[in-house]
Each structure stands twice: as C-alpha cells, then as structure tokens.
Amino acid sequence: MPKSKQIGYAYSQEYIKLADLLPSNVGRASLVDDLIRSHDLLALCDDIIAPSFASKDQLTTYHDPKFISYLFKEEDARYSDSDDESDSGSRGSAHSTLSNKDAEERLRERFGLEFDCPEFEGLDKYVKAISGATIACARYLTAQKVNSDTQRVAINWFGGRHHARKDKCSGFCYINDIVLGILELRRRFEKVMYIDLDLHHGDGVETAFAYSNKVLNLSVHRYDRGFFPGSGNSKFCGRGCGQNYTINLGLKAGLSDTSLRRILQDVIRPAYERYQPDAVVLQCGADGLARDPLKEWNLSIRGLGSVVVDVIDFGKPTLVLGGGGYNHEDTARLWCLILGDLLVGKEVTDKWDMIPEASSYIDHYAEDGYAFFPDEARTIDDLNSKDDFLDRLVEYTNLQIAKIDATL
C-alpha cells in the first residue's frame, strides 16, 4: 500500500528575490512562484520550509574554504595563486610580482567566475540562500520518524546546481547545493540514490561521490563531442570503492517521452530496487523540454513531469530540486505541474487548461493563448530509438547494475 505524502516546500519572499538573481535565469524564480501561487498550491503544502542562509562552516563541509571566502569577498581570499607556492607564504611577496588587476583576474579564473559564471551583485547572499534552502530541505527529511507510514518529500525548485566543483564555479552553478544536501542526508541515511534528469551531465555531483558506494549516482543526459560539460560517457562507472555506483546514460539528440519512460522502467527502477537506498535526491532540470532554446531533446511537460512523480512514488524520503530550464514559462509549467500532481492529483492537474487569470505574469503566456499545456510539437527525431542504440545502452547499464552490492 503506497504511503501518504507529507510535502515540504522551500519558500519565502526574500528567497524568491535572491533566486531571481541567477544571471542565466534572471526572474525565473518569480515566474515559477507566481504560477504555483496562482493555482493555490502554496497553501496546500503540508509544511513551508523556511530557507535560511547557510553558514561558512556548512558550505565548507564540501567546498574549499578559499573558494567560499572569495565568493564572499572576504579579505583573506584576495591574494593570487602564487601565495600557495611562495616559500614565505606572505601576501606581500605575491603583490610584489603581480599587479592587483592581474591578481584579481587570476583569482576569477581560478575560481571559475568568468564566462558562464560572472560575478553579480548579491552573489554571496545568493550562494548562502540556495545552499541553505537545500540543507534545510535535507534536514526536513532527516527529521522524519523511523518506519513512518508517511513519506516526506522536500522541494527546492531553485536548487539543483549540479556543475559546481569543490573549488570552482561552472555551468551557471556557483555552489553545489546538491552535494551539500546529500552530505546532510548522509548524517541520518546510510545510502542515498541521486537521480539527475537535466539535459546536461551532473559532473559536479559525480566528481564528489565517484569513490563512494554510499551514494548511487545516476545521470540521464545528452552526451556528444563538444556538448557541455563534455563528461558523462556511459563507460565511466566510478572509481575505487565507488566502482559501479556511478551510472551514466549518455544519450543522443531528440530524447522523447517514450524513450525516457523506458529508461525509468528499464534502468532507474531496477537500479533503485537493486541498491535499496534509504533516501532519494532528484534533480529535475527542465532544459530537456521540447521548446527549450537549447533544442536538444523533445520531452513534453506532461511526459517529464510524470517520470518525476513516478520516481517520487518509489516511496523513500525524497529531496526534489530544480536545475536548468531556459524557456522560463515552460519551466514554470513543469515545476508547477509536478507540485500539483503531488498535492491535488493528476486527475485535477489534467484539467488545468489555462493559466489562471490571477497570475501576475499572465502576459508571458499570451503567445500560447494562455494555455497551460502549449503545443509542444517538434519535428526533431529521437535518435536514441534508432539503430538499437537505446537497447544496447540499457543492456550495458543493466550489466553494471547487476554488479551493485545490495548488502552494503
């Protein structure tokens, strides 16, 4: 008999404003929040999880202290790389060989604050808020009573920053809140399964746990030469004690609802059943939707949303996070639909024909005739379904799953 769900949702007005600052998705958080509140879903959540600023001590449970100090613009971080190599370790020696401008440029390069991760006003607060919300969600799950008949689900749509490294920003990700959340869950739960459904490979999370058999890392992503981040080859399955506990499904262009559904049934579910985790972390990037400007996959809002809900229905304490998604309106539709399916049921959300008139951003949906489910038809072919590619990938992955030690 399925467990009833207790839904905790990370939310505050201040948090929305800070999440809006992300340069790759300016204003997206407000759009998501507006659509959720327009459907009166916020009031239906069992618990509102108050996001709090993560402390430096919390952030450095994974991230390098010098990296965090630099993000926070603390004085002890404002020195050049040559300090680490100097015999004396004095700051004076570094500044005697490099101008302040050169030193600052080298620091930005060292810590990844360039190109797709530019510095912006409020970066320090943004980092603290995103990571603090995910940690708060993880703590919401660890507070669940043992053997409870109720499944706790904690949602932070503005987390899911899976590219950030221990000491470097990457791919629009300034902090790896996912790793911090998993580490928090591991204080209570012995084994955690991480499932990444973003278009891009979850390289930062994989790097953090590549040597661990206590985190089963499964990433479903687009993989091709020159496609960011360049990692995620299906042949990489972890290292050392973590051998076979990293599962990469490197996919081709055009992934369809049908192919993703098969991956759920033939890979994700078998891996879950073999590993028997105590908790699940689920990254729900929306950049694989058909109308995303990246135009790589062909997933529908209903198709991706139903897979997410089915994973949550596995029944374990589950931390649900956002991720990519550059068509902001469709991202809002997806995340609102998922929350709605959990709170009021699919039978109700299937009747969500139109964007509610109460929406403050209703004009954003005018091009689609204000439809909640727009016409998502695209002519892109699902290359994964051709030449037995997906058949062979599933077969290869199942051989790896069979090597997972279920007795850990």
Coordinates of C-alpha atoms in Angstrom, one line a residue:
M1 CA 0.0 0.0 0.0
P2 CA 1.5 3.4 -1.0
K3 CA 2.4 5.8 1.7
S4 CA 0.7 9.1 2.1
K5 CA 2.9 12.1 1.4
Q6 CA 3.9 15.0 3.5
I7 CA 5.1 17.8 1.2
G8 CA 7.6 20.4 2.5
Y9 CA 8.3 23.3 0.2
A10 CA 11.2 25.8 0.5
Y11 CA 9.8 29.3 0.3
S12 CA 10.0 32.8 1.4
Q13 CA 9.6 36.1 -0.5
E14 CA 13.2 37.0 0.2
Y15 CA 14.3 33.7 -1.1
I16 CA 12.5 34.2 -4.4
K17 CA 14.1 37.6 -4.9
L18 CA 17.6 36.1 -4.3
A19 CA 16.9 33.1 -6.6
D20 CA 15.9 35.6 -9.3
L21 CA 19.4 37.0 -9.4
L22 CA 21.0 34.0 -11.2
P23 CA 22.4 35.5 -14.4
S24 CA 21.4 32.6 -16.6
N25 CA 17.8 32.7 -15.3
V26 CA 17.1 36.3 -14.2
G27 CA 13.5 36.5 -13.0
R28 CA 12.7 32.8 -13.4
A29 CA 12.0 32.2 -9.7
S30 CA 9.3 34.8 -9.6
L31 CA 7.6 33.3 -12.7
V32 CA 7.7 29.8 -11.0
D33 CA 6.4 31.2 -7.7
D34 CA 3.6 33.1 -9.4
L35 CA 2.3 30.1 -11.3
I36 CA 2.4 27.9 -8.1
R37 CA 0.6 30.5 -6.1
S38 CA -1.9 31.2 -8.9
H39 CA -3.0 27.6 -8.5
D40 CA -3.2 28.0 -4.7
L41 CA -0.7 25.2 -4.3
L42 CA 1.4 27.0 -1.7
A43 CA -1.5 27.0 0.8
L44 CA -1.9 23.2 0.2
C45 CA 1.7 22.3 1.1
D46 CA 1.9 20.4 4.4
D47 CA 4.9 22.5 5.5
I48 CA 6.7 25.6 4.3
I49 CA 10.4 25.1 4.8
A50 CA 11.9 28.4 5.8
P51 CA 15.1 28.9 3.8
S52 CA 18.0 30.2 5.9
F53 CA 21.4 31.4 4.9
A54 CA 24.0 28.6 5.0
S55 CA 27.0 29.3 7.2
K56 CA 30.5 29.2 6.0
D57 CA 31.0 26.1 8.2
Q58 CA 28.1 24.4 6.4
L59 CA 29.5 25.3 3.0
T60 CA 32.9 24.1 3.7
T61 CA 31.7 20.6 4.6
Y62 CA 32.4 20.2 0.9
H63 CA 33.7 23.3 -0.7
D64 CA 37.2 24.7 -0.4
P65 CA 37.4 27.4 2.3
K66 CA 39.4 29.7 0.0
F67 CA 36.8 29.4 -2.7
I68 CA 34.0 30.2 -0.3
S69 CA 36.0 33.2 1.1
Y70 CA 36.4 34.5 -2.4
L71 CA 32.7 34.2 -3.2
F72 CA 32.0 36.1 0.0
K73 CA 34.7 38.7 -0.8
E74 CA 36.5 38.1 2.5
E75 CA 39.8 39.8 2.9
D76 CA 41.8 36.6 3.4
A77 CA 40.8 35.4 -0.1
R78 CA 42.1 38.5 -2.0
Y79 CA 45.5 37.2 -3.0
S80 CA 47.0 35.5 -6.0
D81 CA 47.7 31.8 -6.8
S82 CA 51.4 32.4 -6.3
D83 CA 50.8 32.7 -2.5
D84 CA 50.2 29.0 -2.4
E85 CA 53.6 28.4 -4.0
S86 CA 55.7 31.0 -2.2
D87 CA 58.2 29.9 0.4
S88 CA 57.3 32.6 2.8
G89 CA 53.6 32.4 2.3
S90 CA 53.5 36.2 2.7
R91 CA 50.9 38.3 0.9
G92 CA 53.5 40.9 0.2
S93 CA 55.6 38.6 -2.0
A94 CA 52.6 37.9 -4.2
H95 CA 51.6 41.6 -4.7
S96 CA 55.3 42.4 -5.4
T97 CA 55.2 40.3 -8.6
L98 CA 51.6 40.8 -9.7
S99 CA 49.5 43.9 -10.1
N100 CA 46.3 44.0 -8.2
K101 CA 44.4 43.8 -11.5
D102 CA 46.4 40.7 -12.7
A103 CA 46.0 39.0 -9.3
E104 CA 42.2 39.6 -9.4
E105 CA 41.9 38.2 -12.9
R106 CA 43.9 35.1 -11.9
L107 CA 41.6 34.6 -8.9
R108 CA 38.5 34.9 -11.1
E109 CA 39.9 32.3 -13.5
R110 CA 41.0 30.0 -10.6
F111 CA 37.5 30.0 -9.0
G112 CA 35.6 30.0 -12.3
L113 CA 34.0 33.4 -12.0
E114 CA 34.1 34.2 -15.7
F115 CA 32.2 33.3 -19.0
D116 CA 29.0 31.5 -17.9
C117 CA 29.5 32.3 -14.2
P118 CA 30.1 36.0 -14.0
E119 CA 30.2 37.8 -10.7
F120 CA 27.0 39.7 -9.8
E121 CA 25.7 42.0 -7.1
G122 CA 24.3 39.8 -4.3
L123 CA 26.3 36.7 -5.2
D124 CA 27.3 36.0 -1.6
K125 CA 23.6 36.1 -0.5
Y126 CA 22.5 34.0 -3.4
V127 CA 25.0 31.3 -2.6
K128 CA 24.1 31.2 1.1
A129 CA 20.3 31.2 0.2
I130 CA 20.4 28.4 -2.4
S131 CA 22.6 26.1 -0.4
G132 CA 20.8 27.0 2.9
A133 CA 17.4 26.1 1.4
T134 CA 18.6 22.7 0.2
I135 CA 20.3 21.9 3.5
A136 CA 17.0 22.9 5.3
C137 CA 15.1 20.6 3.0
A138 CA 17.5 17.7 3.7
R139 CA 17.0 18.3 7.5
Y140 CA 13.3 18.2 7.0
L141 CA 13.7 14.7 5.6
T142 CA 16.1 13.6 8.3
A143 CA 13.6 14.6 11.0
Q144 CA 11.1 12.0 9.7
K145 CA 10.2 9.3 12.2
V146 CA 11.6 5.9 11.6
N147 CA 9.2 3.5 9.9
S148 CA 6.6 6.2 9.4
D149 CA 3.6 5.4 7.2
T150 CA 4.0 8.9 5.7
Q151 CA 6.6 9.7 3.0
R152 CA 8.3 13.1 3.4
V153 CA 9.1 15.0 0.2
A154 CA 11.1 18.2 0.3
I155 CA 11.1 20.5 -2.7
N156 CA 13.6 23.4 -3.5
W157 CA 13.0 24.4 -7.1
F158 CA 15.8 26.9 -7.1
G159 CA 18.5 24.5 -6.1
G160 CA 19.9 21.7 -8.2
R161 CA 23.2 23.4 -9.2
H162 CA 25.0 20.2 -10.3
H163 CA 28.0 21.6 -12.1
A164 CA 29.8 23.5 -9.3
R165 CA 33.0 21.9 -8.2
K166 CA 34.7 21.8 -4.8
D167 CA 36.7 24.9 -5.6
K168 CA 35.2 26.3 -8.8
C169 CA 32.0 27.7 -10.3
S170 CA 30.9 26.1 -13.6
G171 CA 27.9 26.0 -16.0
F172 CA 25.7 28.6 -14.3
C173 CA 26.4 26.9 -11.0
Y174 CA 28.1 28.9 -8.2
I175 CA 27.6 26.4 -5.4
N176 CA 26.9 22.7 -5.4
D177 CA 23.9 22.6 -3.1
I178 CA 23.2 19.0 -4.2
V179 CA 26.4 17.7 -2.7
L180 CA 25.7 19.7 0.5
G181 CA 22.2 18.3 0.6
I182 CA 23.4 14.7 0.1
L183 CA 26.1 15.1 2.8
E184 CA 23.3 16.4 5.2
L185 CA 21.1 13.4 4.4
R186 CA 24.0 11.0 5.0
R187 CA 24.1 12.1 8.6
R188 CA 20.9 10.1 9.0
F189 CA 20.6 7.8 6.0
E190 CA 23.2 5.2 5.2
K191 CA 22.6 5.0 1.4
V192 CA 21.4 7.8 -0.9
M193 CA 20.4 7.5 -4.6
Y194 CA 20.9 10.6 -6.7
I195 CA 19.0 10.8 -10.0
D196 CA 19.8 13.6 -12.4
L197 CA 17.3 14.3 -15.2
D198 CA 18.8 17.5 -16.5
L199 CA 19.8 17.8 -20.2
H200 CA 23.4 18.2 -19.0
H201 CA 25.6 15.7 -17.2
G202 CA 25.7 16.1 -13.4
D203 CA 29.5 16.3 -13.4
G204 CA 30.0 18.2 -10.1
V205 CA 27.9 15.7 -8.1
E206 CA 29.6 12.7 -9.9
T207 CA 33.1 14.1 -9.0
A208 CA 32.1 14.5 -5.4
F209 CA 31.0 10.9 -4.9
A210 CA 32.9 8.9 -7.6
Y211 CA 34.8 7.0 -5.0
S212 CA 31.8 6.3 -2.7
N213 CA 29.4 3.3 -2.6
K214 CA 27.1 5.1 -0.2
V215 CA 25.8 7.3 -3.0
L216 CA 24.4 5.8 -6.1
N217 CA 24.8 8.4 -8.8
L218 CA 22.6 8.1 -11.9
S219 CA 22.7 10.8 -14.6
V220 CA 20.4 10.9 -17.6
H221 CA 21.9 13.4 -20.0
R222 CA 22.8 14.5 -23.5
Y223 CA 26.3 13.3 -24.5
D224 CA 28.3 14.2 -27.6
R225 CA 31.6 15.6 -28.6
G226 CA 31.6 19.3 -27.8
F227 CA 28.4 19.3 -25.7
F228 CA 28.8 20.8 -22.3
P229 CA 30.3 19.7 -19.9
G230 CA 32.0 17.0 -22.0
S231 CA 31.8 14.3 -19.4
G232 CA 29.2 11.6 -18.7
N233 CA 30.4 8.8 -21.0
S234 CA 28.3 5.7 -20.3
K235 CA 31.5 3.7 -19.8
F236 CA 32.5 5.7 -16.7
C237 CA 31.0 3.9 -13.7
G238 CA 33.0 5.2 -10.7
R239 CA 36.4 4.5 -9.1
G240 CA 37.7 2.5 -6.2
C241 CA 35.0 1.6 -3.7
G242 CA 32.6 3.6 -5.9
Q243 CA 33.1 1.3 -8.9
N244 CA 29.7 0.5 -10.4
Y245 CA 28.0 3.1 -8.2
T246 CA 28.0 5.8 -10.9
I247 CA 25.6 5.2 -13.8
N248 CA 25.8 7.4 -16.8
L249 CA 23.2 7.3 -19.6
G250 CA 24.8 9.4 -22.3
L251 CA 22.0 10.0 -24.8
K252 CA 21.7 11.4 -28.3
A253 CA 19.5 14.2 -29.6
G254 CA 15.7 14.1 -29.6
L255 CA 15.0 12.2 -26.5
S256 CA 11.3 11.5 -26.4
D257 CA 8.7 10.8 -23.7
T258 CA 8.6 7.2 -24.8
S259 CA 12.4 6.8 -24.5
L260 CA 12.5 8.5 -21.1
R261 CA 9.7 6.3 -19.9
R262 CA 11.7 3.2 -21.0
I263 CA 14.7 4.5 -19.1
L264 CA 12.6 4.8 -16.0
Q265 CA 11.3 1.3 -16.3
D266 CA 14.4 -0.5 -17.5
V267 CA 17.2 1.4 -15.8
I268 CA 16.2 3.8 -13.0
R269 CA 13.7 1.5 -11.3
P270 CA 16.0 -1.6 -11.5
A271 CA 18.9 0.4 -10.1
Y272 CA 16.8 1.7 -7.3
E273 CA 15.5 -1.8 -6.5
R274 CA 19.0 -3.3 -6.6
Y275 CA 20.6 -0.6 -4.4
Q276 CA 17.7 -0.2 -1.9
P277 CA 18.6 3.4 -0.9
D278 CA 17.3 5.0 2.3
A279 CA 16.7 8.3 0.7
V280 CA 16.5 9.7 -2.9
V281 CA 17.7 13.0 -4.3
L282 CA 16.1 14.0 -7.6
Q283 CA 17.3 16.8 -9.9
C284 CA 14.6 18.0 -12.3
G285 CA 16.2 20.2 -14.8
A286 CA 13.8 21.5 -17.4
D287 CA 16.2 22.1 -20.3
G288 CA 15.3 18.9 -22.0
L289 CA 11.8 20.1 -22.7
A290 CA 10.9 20.4 -26.4
R291 CA 10.7 24.2 -26.5
D292 CA 13.8 24.9 -24.5
P293 CA 16.1 27.2 -26.6
L294 CA 18.8 24.6 -26.4
K295 CA 16.7 22.4 -28.7
E296 CA 18.4 19.1 -27.9
W297 CA 15.6 16.9 -26.5
N298 CA 11.9 16.6 -27.3
L299 CA 10.3 16.0 -23.9
S300 CA 6.8 17.2 -23.1
I301 CA 5.8 18.9 -19.9
R302 CA 3.4 16.1 -19.1
G303 CA 6.0 13.4 -20.1
L304 CA 8.9 14.7 -18.0
G305 CA 6.6 15.6 -15.1
S306 CA 5.1 12.1 -14.9
V307 CA 8.5 10.5 -14.7
V308 CA 9.5 12.8 -11.9
V309 CA 6.3 12.0 -10.0
D310 CA 6.8 8.2 -10.6
V311 CA 10.3 8.4 -9.1
I312 CA 9.0 10.2 -6.0
D313 CA 6.3 7.5 -5.8
F314 CA 9.1 5.0 -5.1
G315 CA 8.3 5.9 -1.5
K316 CA 11.5 6.9 0.1
P317 CA 12.3 10.3 1.7
T318 CA 12.9 12.4 -1.3
L319 CA 14.7 15.7 -1.9
V320 CA 13.4 17.3 -5.1
L321 CA 15.5 20.0 -6.8
G322 CA 15.3 22.2 -9.9
G323 CA 18.2 22.8 -12.3
G324 CA 18.4 24.1 -15.9
G325 CA 15.5 25.4 -17.9
Y326 CA 15.8 28.4 -20.2
N327 CA 12.3 28.7 -21.5
H328 CA 11.1 30.2 -18.2
E329 CA 7.4 29.8 -18.9
D330 CA 7.7 26.1 -19.7
T331 CA 9.9 25.6 -16.7
A332 CA 7.3 27.2 -14.5
R333 CA 4.6 25.0 -16.1
L334 CA 6.7 21.8 -15.4
W335 CA 7.5 22.5 -11.8
C336 CA 4.0 23.7 -11.0
L337 CA 2.6 20.6 -12.6
I338 CA 4.8 18.3 -10.6
L339 CA 3.9 20.0 -7.3
G340 CA 0.2 20.0 -8.4
D341 CA 0.3 16.2 -9.1
L342 CA 1.8 15.6 -5.6
L343 CA -0.7 17.9 -3.8
V344 CA -4.0 17.6 -5.7
G345 CA -3.5 14.6 -8.0
K346 CA -3.1 14.1 -11.7
E347 CA -6.9 13.9 -12.3
V348 CA -7.1 17.6 -11.2
T349 CA -4.0 18.9 -13.0
D350 CA -5.1 17.3 -16.3
K351 CA -7.9 19.8 -16.2
W352 CA -5.5 22.8 -15.9
D353 CA -6.3 24.1 -19.4
M354 CA -5.5 27.7 -19.0
I355 CA -3.1 29.9 -17.0
P356 CA -5.1 31.3 -14.1
E357 CA -6.3 34.9 -14.5
A358 CA -4.9 35.6 -11.1
S359 CA -1.4 35.2 -12.4
S360 CA 0.6 38.5 -12.2
Y361 CA 2.7 37.3 -15.2
I362 CA -0.2 36.2 -17.4
D363 CA 1.1 38.3 -20.3
H364 CA 4.1 36.0 -20.5
Y365 CA 1.8 33.2 -21.8
A366 CA -0.1 35.3 -24.4
E367 CA 1.8 33.7 -27.4
D368 CA 0.4 30.3 -26.4
G369 CA -3.1 31.6 -26.0
Y370 CA -2.6 31.4 -22.2
A371 CA -2.7 27.6 -22.4
F372 CA -1.2 25.7 -19.5
F373 CA -0.2 22.9 -21.9
P374 CA 1.0 24.6 -25.1
D375 CA 1.6 22.9 -28.4
E376 CA 5.0 21.3 -27.9
A377 CA 5.2 19.5 -31.3
R378 CA 8.7 19.5 -32.8
T379 CA 10.0 17.6 -35.9
I380 CA 13.2 16.5 -34.2
D381 CA 13.8 12.8 -34.5
D382 CA 14.6 10.7 -31.4
L383 CA 18.0 9.4 -32.4
N384 CA 18.0 7.2 -29.3
S385 CA 15.3 5.0 -30.7
K386 CA 17.3 4.3 -34.0
D387 CA 19.8 1.6 -34.7
D388 CA 19.1 -0.2 -31.4
F389 CA 21.1 2.5 -29.6
L390 CA 18.8 2.6 -26.5
D391 CA 18.5 -1.2 -26.5
R392 CA 22.3 -1.5 -26.3
L393 CA 22.6 1.2 -23.7
V394 CA 20.0 -0.4 -21.5
E395 CA 21.7 -3.8 -21.8
Y396 CA 25.1 -2.3 -21.0
T397 CA 23.7 -0.5 -18.0
N398 CA 21.9 -3.5 -16.6
L399 CA 25.1 -5.4 -16.6
Q400 CA 26.6 -2.7 -14.4
I401 CA 23.5 -2.6 -12.1
A402 CA 23.9 -6.3 -11.5
K403 CA 27.3 -5.6 -10.0
I404 CA 25.9 -3.3 -7.3
D405 CA 26.3 -4.9 -3.9
A406 CA 22.9 -4.8 -2.4
T407 CA 24.1 -5.8 1.0
L408 CA 26.1 -2.6 1.9

